[in-house]
Coordinates of C-alpha atoms and ligand atoms in Angstrom, one line a residue:
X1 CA 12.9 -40.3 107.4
X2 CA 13.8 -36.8 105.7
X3 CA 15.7 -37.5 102.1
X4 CA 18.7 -35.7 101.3
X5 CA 17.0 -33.2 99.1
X6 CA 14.8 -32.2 101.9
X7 CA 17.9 -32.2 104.7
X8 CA 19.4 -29.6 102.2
X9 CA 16.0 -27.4 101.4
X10 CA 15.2 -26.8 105.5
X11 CA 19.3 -26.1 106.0
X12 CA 18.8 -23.8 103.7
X13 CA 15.7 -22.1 105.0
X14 CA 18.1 -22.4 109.1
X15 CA 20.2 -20.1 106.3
X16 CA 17.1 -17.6 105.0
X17 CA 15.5 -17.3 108.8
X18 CA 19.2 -16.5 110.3
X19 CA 20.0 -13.5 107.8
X20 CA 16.7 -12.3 108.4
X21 CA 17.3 -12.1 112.4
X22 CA 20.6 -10.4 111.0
X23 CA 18.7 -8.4 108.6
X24 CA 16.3 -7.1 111.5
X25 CA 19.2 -7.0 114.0
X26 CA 20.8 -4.2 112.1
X27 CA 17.6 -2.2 111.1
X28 CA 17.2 -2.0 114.8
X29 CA 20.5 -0.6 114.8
X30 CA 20.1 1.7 112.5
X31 CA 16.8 3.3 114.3
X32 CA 18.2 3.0 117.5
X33 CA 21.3 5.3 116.4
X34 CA 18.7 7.8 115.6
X35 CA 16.4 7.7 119.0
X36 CA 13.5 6.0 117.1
X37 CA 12.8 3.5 119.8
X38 CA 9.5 2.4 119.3
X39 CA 11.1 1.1 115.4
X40 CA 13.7 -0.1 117.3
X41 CA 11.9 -2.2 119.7
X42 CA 10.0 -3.6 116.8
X43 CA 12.9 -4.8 114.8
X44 CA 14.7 -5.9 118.0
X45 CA 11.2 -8.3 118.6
X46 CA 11.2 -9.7 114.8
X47 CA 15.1 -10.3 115.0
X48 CA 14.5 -12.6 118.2
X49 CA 11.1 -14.0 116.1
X50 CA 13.7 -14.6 113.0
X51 CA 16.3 -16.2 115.3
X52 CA 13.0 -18.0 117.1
X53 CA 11.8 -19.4 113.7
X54 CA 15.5 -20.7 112.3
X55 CA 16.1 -22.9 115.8
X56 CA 12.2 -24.7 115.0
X57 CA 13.8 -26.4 112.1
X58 CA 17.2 -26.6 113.5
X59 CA 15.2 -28.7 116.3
X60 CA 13.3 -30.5 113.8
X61 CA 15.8 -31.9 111.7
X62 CA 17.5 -33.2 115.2
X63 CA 14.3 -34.4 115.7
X64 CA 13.7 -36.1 112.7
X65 CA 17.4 -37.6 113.1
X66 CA 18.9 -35.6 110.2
X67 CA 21.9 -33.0 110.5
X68 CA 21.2 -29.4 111.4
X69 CA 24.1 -27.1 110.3
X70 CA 24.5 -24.1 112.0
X71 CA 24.5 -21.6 108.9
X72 CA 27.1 -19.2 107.4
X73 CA 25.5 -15.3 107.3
X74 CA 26.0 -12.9 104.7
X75 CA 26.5 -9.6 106.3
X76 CA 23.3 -7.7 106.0
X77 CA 22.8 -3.7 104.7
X78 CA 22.9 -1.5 107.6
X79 CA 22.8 1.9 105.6
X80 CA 19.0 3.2 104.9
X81 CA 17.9 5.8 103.1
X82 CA 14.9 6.5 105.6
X83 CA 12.2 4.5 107.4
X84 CA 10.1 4.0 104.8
X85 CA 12.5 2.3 102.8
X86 CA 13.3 -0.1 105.7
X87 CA 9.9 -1.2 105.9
X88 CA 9.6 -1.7 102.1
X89 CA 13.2 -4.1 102.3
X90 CA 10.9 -5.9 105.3
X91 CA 8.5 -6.6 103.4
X92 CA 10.4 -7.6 100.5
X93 CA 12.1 -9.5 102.6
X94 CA 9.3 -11.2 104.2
X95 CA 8.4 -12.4 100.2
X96 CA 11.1 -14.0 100.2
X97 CA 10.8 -16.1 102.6
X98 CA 7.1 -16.8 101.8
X99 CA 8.1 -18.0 98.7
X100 CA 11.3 -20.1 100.0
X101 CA 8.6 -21.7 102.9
X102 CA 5.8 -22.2 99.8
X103 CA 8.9 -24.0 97.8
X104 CA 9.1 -26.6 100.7
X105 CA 6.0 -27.2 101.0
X106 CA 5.9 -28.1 97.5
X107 CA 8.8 -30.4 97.9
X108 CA 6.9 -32.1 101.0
X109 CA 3.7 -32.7 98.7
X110 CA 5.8 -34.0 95.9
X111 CA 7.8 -36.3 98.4
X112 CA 4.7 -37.4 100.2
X113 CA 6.7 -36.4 103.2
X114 CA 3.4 -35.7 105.8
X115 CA 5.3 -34.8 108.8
X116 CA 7.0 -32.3 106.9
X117 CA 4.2 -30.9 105.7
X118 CA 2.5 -30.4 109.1
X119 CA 5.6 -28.7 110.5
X120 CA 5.3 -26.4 107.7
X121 CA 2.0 -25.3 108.4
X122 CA 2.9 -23.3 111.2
X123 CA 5.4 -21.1 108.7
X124 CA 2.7 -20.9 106.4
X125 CA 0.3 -19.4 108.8
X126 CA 3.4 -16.9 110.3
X127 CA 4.5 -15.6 106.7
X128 CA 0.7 -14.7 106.2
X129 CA 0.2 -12.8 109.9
X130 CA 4.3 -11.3 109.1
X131 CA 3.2 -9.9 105.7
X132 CA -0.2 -8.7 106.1
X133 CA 1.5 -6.8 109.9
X134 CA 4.8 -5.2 107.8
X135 CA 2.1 -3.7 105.2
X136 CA -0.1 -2.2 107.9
X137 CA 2.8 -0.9 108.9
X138 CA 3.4 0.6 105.3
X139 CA -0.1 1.9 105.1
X140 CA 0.3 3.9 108.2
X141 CA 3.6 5.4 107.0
X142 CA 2.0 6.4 103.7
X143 CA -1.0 8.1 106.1
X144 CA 1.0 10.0 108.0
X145 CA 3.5 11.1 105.4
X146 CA 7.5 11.1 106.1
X147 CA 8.7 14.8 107.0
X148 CA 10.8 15.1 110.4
X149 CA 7.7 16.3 112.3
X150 CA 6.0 12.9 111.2
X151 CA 8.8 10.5 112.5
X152 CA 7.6 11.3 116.2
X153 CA 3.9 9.7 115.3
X154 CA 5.5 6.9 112.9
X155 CA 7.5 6.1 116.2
X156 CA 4.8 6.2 118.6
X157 CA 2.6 3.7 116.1
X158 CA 5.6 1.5 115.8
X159 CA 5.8 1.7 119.8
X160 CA 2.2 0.7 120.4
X161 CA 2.3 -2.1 117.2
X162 CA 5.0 -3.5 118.8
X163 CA 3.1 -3.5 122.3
X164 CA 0.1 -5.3 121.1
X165 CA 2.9 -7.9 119.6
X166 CA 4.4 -8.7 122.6
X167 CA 0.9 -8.9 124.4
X168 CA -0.4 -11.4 121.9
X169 CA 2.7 -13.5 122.1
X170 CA 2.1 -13.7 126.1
X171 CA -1.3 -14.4 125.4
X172 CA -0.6 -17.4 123.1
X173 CA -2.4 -15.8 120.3
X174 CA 0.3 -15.0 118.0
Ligands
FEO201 FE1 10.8 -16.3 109.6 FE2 9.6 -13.7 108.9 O1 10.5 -15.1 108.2

């Protein structure tokens, strides 16, 4: 049985992996407005990951016979100043959640709740694969530079990353 504190922590995190399908959602938007499909498709993947990711603990809690609570979103930024800076909220973002997932797992150790813990595990590994993937991403921005003429090859990268995503997800691997 999941105590009360834990019930609240993993609503919480339903709350943290919502607004960042949200979050992605409208970054798609935004490159989408602007014929940058390959971003797009990327964003439009880690929205459905995000959305993906809060509906494992929704089903766990069930699961575990504790309420699930279908969160309230705060509207996410939808204005950008340019790609890079998209990336670089990512990323941030992505920290965030890393921390909020290390925080349970904290709680789970100090509760001596096991089954917890081992459902955790799998957001442990996915925060590590989701940060270390948004900062290649960075790199290759920063290598290419940001004119106009570069947003055709940031695109095209974006396009194939998002490829070898999607393959790795139907392969099992990722
Ligand atoms: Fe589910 Fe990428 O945080």
């Amino acid at each position: 049985m999941l105590s009360d504190k834990m019930v609240d922590a993993l609503n919480e995190q339903i709350g943290m992996e919502g607004y960042s399908s949200f979050s992605y959602l409208s970054m798609a938007g935004w490159f989408d407005n602007r014929s940058l499909k390959g971003c797009a498709a990327f964003m439009y993947r880690q929205s459905g990951e995000e959305h993906g990711h809060m509906m494992k603990i929704f089903h766990y809690l069930l699961e575990m016979n504790a309420n699930a609570i279908s969160p309230a979103i705060q509207k996410p930024e939808s204005e950008f100043k340019d790609v890079k800076s998209i990336f670089e909220e990512s990323l941030a973002q992505e920290q965030r959640v890393t921390k909020s997932i290390n925080d349970l797992v904290e709680l789970a150790i100090k509760e001596s709740d096991h089954a917890t813990y081992a459902f955790l595990q799998w957001y442990v590994i996915e925060q590590r694969e989701e940060e270390n993937l948004i900062r290649t991403i960075l790199d290759k921005i920063n290598l290419i530079g940001e004119g106009s003429q570069s947003l055709y090859f940031i695109d095209k990268e974006l396009e194939a990353i998002n490829k070898a995503q999607v393959a790795a997800e139907q392969r099992g691997t990722k």
